Coordinates of C-alpha atoms in Angstrom, one line a residue:
Chain A
X223 CA 14.0 -8.2 -4.4
X224 CA 16.9 -7.5 -2.1
X225 CA 15.2 -9.1 0.8
X226 CA 17.3 -11.3 3.0
X227 CA 16.3 -14.8 3.5
X228 CA 17.2 -16.5 6.8
X229 CA 17.8 -20.2 7.3
X230 CA 16.7 -22.1 9.3
X231 CA 13.3 -20.6 10.1
X232 CA 13.5 -22.1 13.6
X233 CA 16.3 -23.4 15.7
X234 CA 16.2 -25.0 19.1
X235 CA 19.5 -25.7 21.1
X236 CA 20.6 -26.4 24.6
X237 CA 22.3 -23.7 26.6
X238 CA 26.0 -23.6 26.0
X239 CA 25.8 -24.9 22.5
X240 CA 26.6 -22.7 19.5
X241 CA 23.9 -21.5 17.1
X242 CA 24.4 -20.8 13.4
X243 CA 22.0 -18.8 11.3
X244 CA 22.4 -18.2 7.6
X245 CA 21.2 -15.4 5.3
X246 CA 21.1 -15.3 1.5
X247 CA 20.4 -12.4 -0.8
X248 CA 20.1 -11.6 -4.5
X249 CA 21.9 -8.4 -5.5
X250 CA 25.0 -6.5 -4.7
X251 CA 25.2 -4.8 -1.4
X252 CA 26.9 -2.0 0.5
X253 CA 26.8 -3.8 3.8
X254 CA 24.8 -6.3 5.6
X255 CA 23.4 -6.0 9.1
X256 CA 22.1 -8.5 11.7
X257 CA 19.3 -7.6 14.1
X258 CA 17.7 -9.3 17.0
X259 CA 14.1 -9.0 18.1
X260 CA 12.7 -10.2 21.4
X261 CA 9.0 -11.1 21.4
X262 CA 6.9 -8.0 21.3
X263 CA 9.8 -5.6 21.1
X264 CA 11.6 -3.5 18.5
X265 CA 14.7 -4.7 16.7
X266 CA 18.1 -4.3 18.2
X267 CA 21.2 -3.9 16.0
X268 CA 23.8 -6.6 16.6
X269 CA 26.5 -6.2 14.0
X270 CA 27.3 -4.6 10.6
X271 CA 29.6 -6.1 8.1
X272 CA 30.7 -4.2 5.0
X273 CA 30.9 -5.6 1.6
X274 CA 34.7 -5.6 1.6
X275 CA 34.9 -7.5 4.9
X276 CA 34.8 -11.3 5.3
X277 CA 34.4 -11.7 9.0
X278 CA 33.6 -9.7 12.0
X279 CA 33.4 -10.4 15.7
X280 CA 31.5 -8.8 18.6
X281 CA 31.6 -10.6 21.9
X282 CA 30.0 -14.0 21.4
X283 CA 28.9 -13.1 17.9
X284 CA 30.7 -13.9 14.7
X285 CA 29.5 -12.8 11.4
X286 CA 30.8 -13.9 8.0
X287 CA 30.1 -12.6 4.6
X288 CA 30.7 -14.2 1.2
X289 CA 29.8 -11.8 -1.5
X290 CA 30.5 -14.3 -4.3
X291 CA 27.9 -16.6 -2.8
X292 CA 25.7 -13.7 -1.7
X293 CA 25.4 -15.2 1.7
X294 CA 26.2 -14.4 5.4
X295 CA 26.2 -16.3 8.6
X296 CA 25.7 -15.4 12.2
X297 CA 27.3 -17.6 14.9
X298 CA 26.4 -17.2 18.5
X299 CA 28.8 -19.1 20.7
X300 CA 28.1 -20.5 24.2
X301 CA 24.5 -19.6 23.9
X302 CA 22.4 -18.5 26.9
X303 CA 18.7 -18.7 27.6
X304 CA 18.6 -14.9 27.2
X305 CA 19.6 -15.3 23.5
X306 CA 16.2 -16.7 22.8
X307 CA 14.8 -14.3 20.1
X308 CA 14.2 -13.9 16.4
X309 CA 17.2 -12.9 14.3
X310 CA 17.0 -11.0 11.1
X311 CA 19.5 -10.1 8.4
X312 CA 19.2 -7.0 6.4
X313 CA 21.2 -6.7 3.1
X314 CA 21.7 -3.0 2.5
X315 CA 21.8 -1.1 -0.8
X316 CA 21.6 2.6 -0.4
X317 CA 19.4 3.4 2.5
X318 CA 16.8 0.7 2.1
X319 CA 16.7 -2.2 4.5
X320 CA 14.8 -5.4 3.5
X321 CA 14.4 -7.9 6.2
X322 CA 13.5 -11.5 5.8
X323 CA 11.2 -13.6 7.9
X324 CA 14.0 -14.3 10.4
X325 CA 15.3 -17.3 12.3
X326 CA 13.5 -18.0 15.6
X327 CA 16.1 -19.2 18.1
X328 CA 15.1 -21.0 21.3
X329 CA 17.8 -21.7 23.8
X330 CA 16.8 -24.3 26.4
X331 CA 18.2 -23.8 29.9
Chain B
X1360 CA 15.0 10.5 25.7
X1361 CA 17.9 8.5 24.3
X1362 CA 16.0 6.2 22.1
X1363 CA 13.2 6.1 19.5
X1364 CA 9.8 6.4 21.0
X1365 CA 6.5 5.6 19.5
X1366 CA 2.9 6.3 20.6
X1367 CA 0.5 4.9 21.2
X1368 CA 2.0 1.5 22.1
X1369 CA -1.3 -0.1 21.4
X1370 CA -4.2 1.0 19.3
X1371 CA -7.6 -0.7 18.7
X1372 CA -9.7 0.7 15.9
X1373 CA -13.0 -0.2 14.4
X1374 CA -12.9 -1.0 10.7
X1375 CA -13.3 2.2 8.8
X1376 CA -11.8 4.5 11.4
X1377 CA -8.7 6.6 10.8
X1378 CA -5.6 6.2 12.9
X1379 CA -2.5 8.3 13.4
X1380 CA 0.8 6.7 14.8
X1381 CA 3.6 8.9 16.1
X1382 CA 7.3 8.4 16.0
X1383 CA 9.9 10.5 17.8
X1384 CA 13.3 9.7 16.4
X1385 CA 16.6 10.1 18.1
X1386 CA 17.6 13.7 18.1
X1387 CA 19.8 14.6 15.2
X1388 CA 19.0 11.5 13.1
X1389 CA 18.5 12.5 9.6
X1390 CA 16.9 9.3 8.3
X1391 CA 13.6 7.9 9.5
X1392 CA 11.9 4.7 8.4
X1393 CA 8.5 3.1 8.9
X1394 CA 8.0 -0.6 8.7
X1395 CA 4.9 -2.9 9.0
X1396 CA 5.4 -6.2 10.8
X1397 CA 2.7 -8.9 10.6
X1398 CA 2.7 -11.7 13.2
X1399 CA 5.5 -14.1 12.6
X1400 CA 7.0 -12.1 9.7
X1401 CA 9.9 -9.8 9.4
X1402 CA 9.4 -6.0 9.2
X1403 CA 8.4 -4.8 5.7
X1404 CA 9.6 -1.5 4.5
X1405 CA 6.9 1.2 4.1
X1406 CA 8.5 4.5 3.6
X1407 CA 11.7 6.5 4.2
X1408 CA 12.4 10.2 5.1
X1409 CA 15.6 12.1 4.9
X1410 CA 15.0 15.2 7.0
X1411 CA 11.5 16.3 5.9
X1412 CA 11.7 14.9 2.4
X1413 CA 10.0 11.6 1.8
X1414 CA 12.4 9.9 -0.5
X1415 CA 10.8 6.6 -0.9
X1416 CA 7.2 5.5 -0.3
X1417 CA 7.2 2.5 -2.5
X1418 CA 6.3 0.2 0.4
X1419 CA 3.0 1.9 1.4
X1420 CA 0.4 -0.8 0.6
X1421 CA -2.4 1.6 -0.6
X1422 CA -3.3 5.2 -0.9
X1423 CA -5.0 4.9 2.5
X1424 CA -1.5 5.1 4.0
X1425 CA 0.1 8.4 4.4
X1426 CA 3.3 9.5 6.2
X1427 CA 4.7 12.9 7.0
X1428 CA 7.6 14.5 8.7
X1429 CA 7.0 18.2 8.3
X1430 CA 9.9 19.6 10.3
X1431 CA 12.3 16.8 9.8
X1432 CA 11.9 15.4 13.3
X1433 CA 8.7 13.8 14.5
X1434 CA 6.9 11.7 12.0
X1435 CA 3.3 10.6 11.8
X1436 CA 2.0 7.6 9.9
X1437 CA -1.7 7.9 9.1
X1438 CA -4.0 5.1 8.0
X1439 CA -7.4 6.1 6.7
X1440 CA -10.5 3.9 6.6
X1441 CA -8.6 1.1 8.4
X1442 CA -9.2 -2.5 7.3
X1443 CA -8.6 -5.7 9.2
X1444 CA -5.6 -6.5 7.1
X1445 CA -4.0 -3.4 8.5
X1446 CA -3.6 -5.1 11.9
X1447 CA 0.1 -5.3 12.5
X1448 CA 2.9 -3.8 14.5
X1449 CA 4.1 -0.6 13.0
X1450 CA 7.8 0.0 13.7
X1451 CA 9.7 3.3 13.3
X1452 CA 13.5 3.5 13.1
X1453 CA 15.9 6.3 12.7
X1454 CA 19.6 6.5 11.7
X1455 CA 22.3 9.0 10.9
X1456 CA 22.6 7.7 7.4
X1457 CA 23.4 4.4 5.7
X1458 CA 24.3 2.8 9.1
X1459 CA 22.6 0.9 11.8
X1460 CA 19.0 1.7 12.4
X1461 CA 17.6 2.3 15.9
X1462 CA 14.1 1.0 16.3
X1463 CA 11.3 2.1 18.5
X1464 CA 9.2 -0.4 20.4
X1465 CA 6.4 -0.3 17.8
X1466 CA 2.7 0.4 17.9
X1467 CA 0.5 -2.6 17.8
X1468 CA -2.6 -1.8 15.8
X1469 CA -5.6 -4.1 16.0
X1470 CA -8.5 -3.4 13.6
X1471 CA -11.8 -5.0 14.6

């Protein structure tokens, strides 16, 4: 399956620290997207990285993509309590999105 | 409105009842997706529309699940003869194409 698999499943850090989440997938992709979901809410798009890109930044977010290893990482720098949420990667082939089980991030104030 | 809306936000059904969940996508978005999200899990793809055409329904778990988008805008996900295992949050998303998806808040279905 093309489903992304996030690692770790859960992560707890102190406010101000950096948080790194990883994603692995199995087949070739057009692009890969990261989403965030607060408890009881819908998903919010964070960042899209195309298959020919290696790194992308958006504010405190940094995403890397290694197509040879079929993996991606999401780094959140200087974390805040408001970053507490679940984070999902979605490897994209065509129009189909296959989300993994996510990384549950807790940022302790 | 500016975003994807879904109704109802919460639905409680007795086992065996039929339910209909509505999604209003962002105006002009060609693509519309339905997902099922169980507690503690990621969203699982159910079906995909491009305009009124249902291009992929491979994720629908059984023939009790049916989705339509007759005019290429609003979509309805219908579940017939609901079972307890159907309890989940049903998310709808729309997009302009193979780009970011904009998600609605979801409908939480509880089957008693």
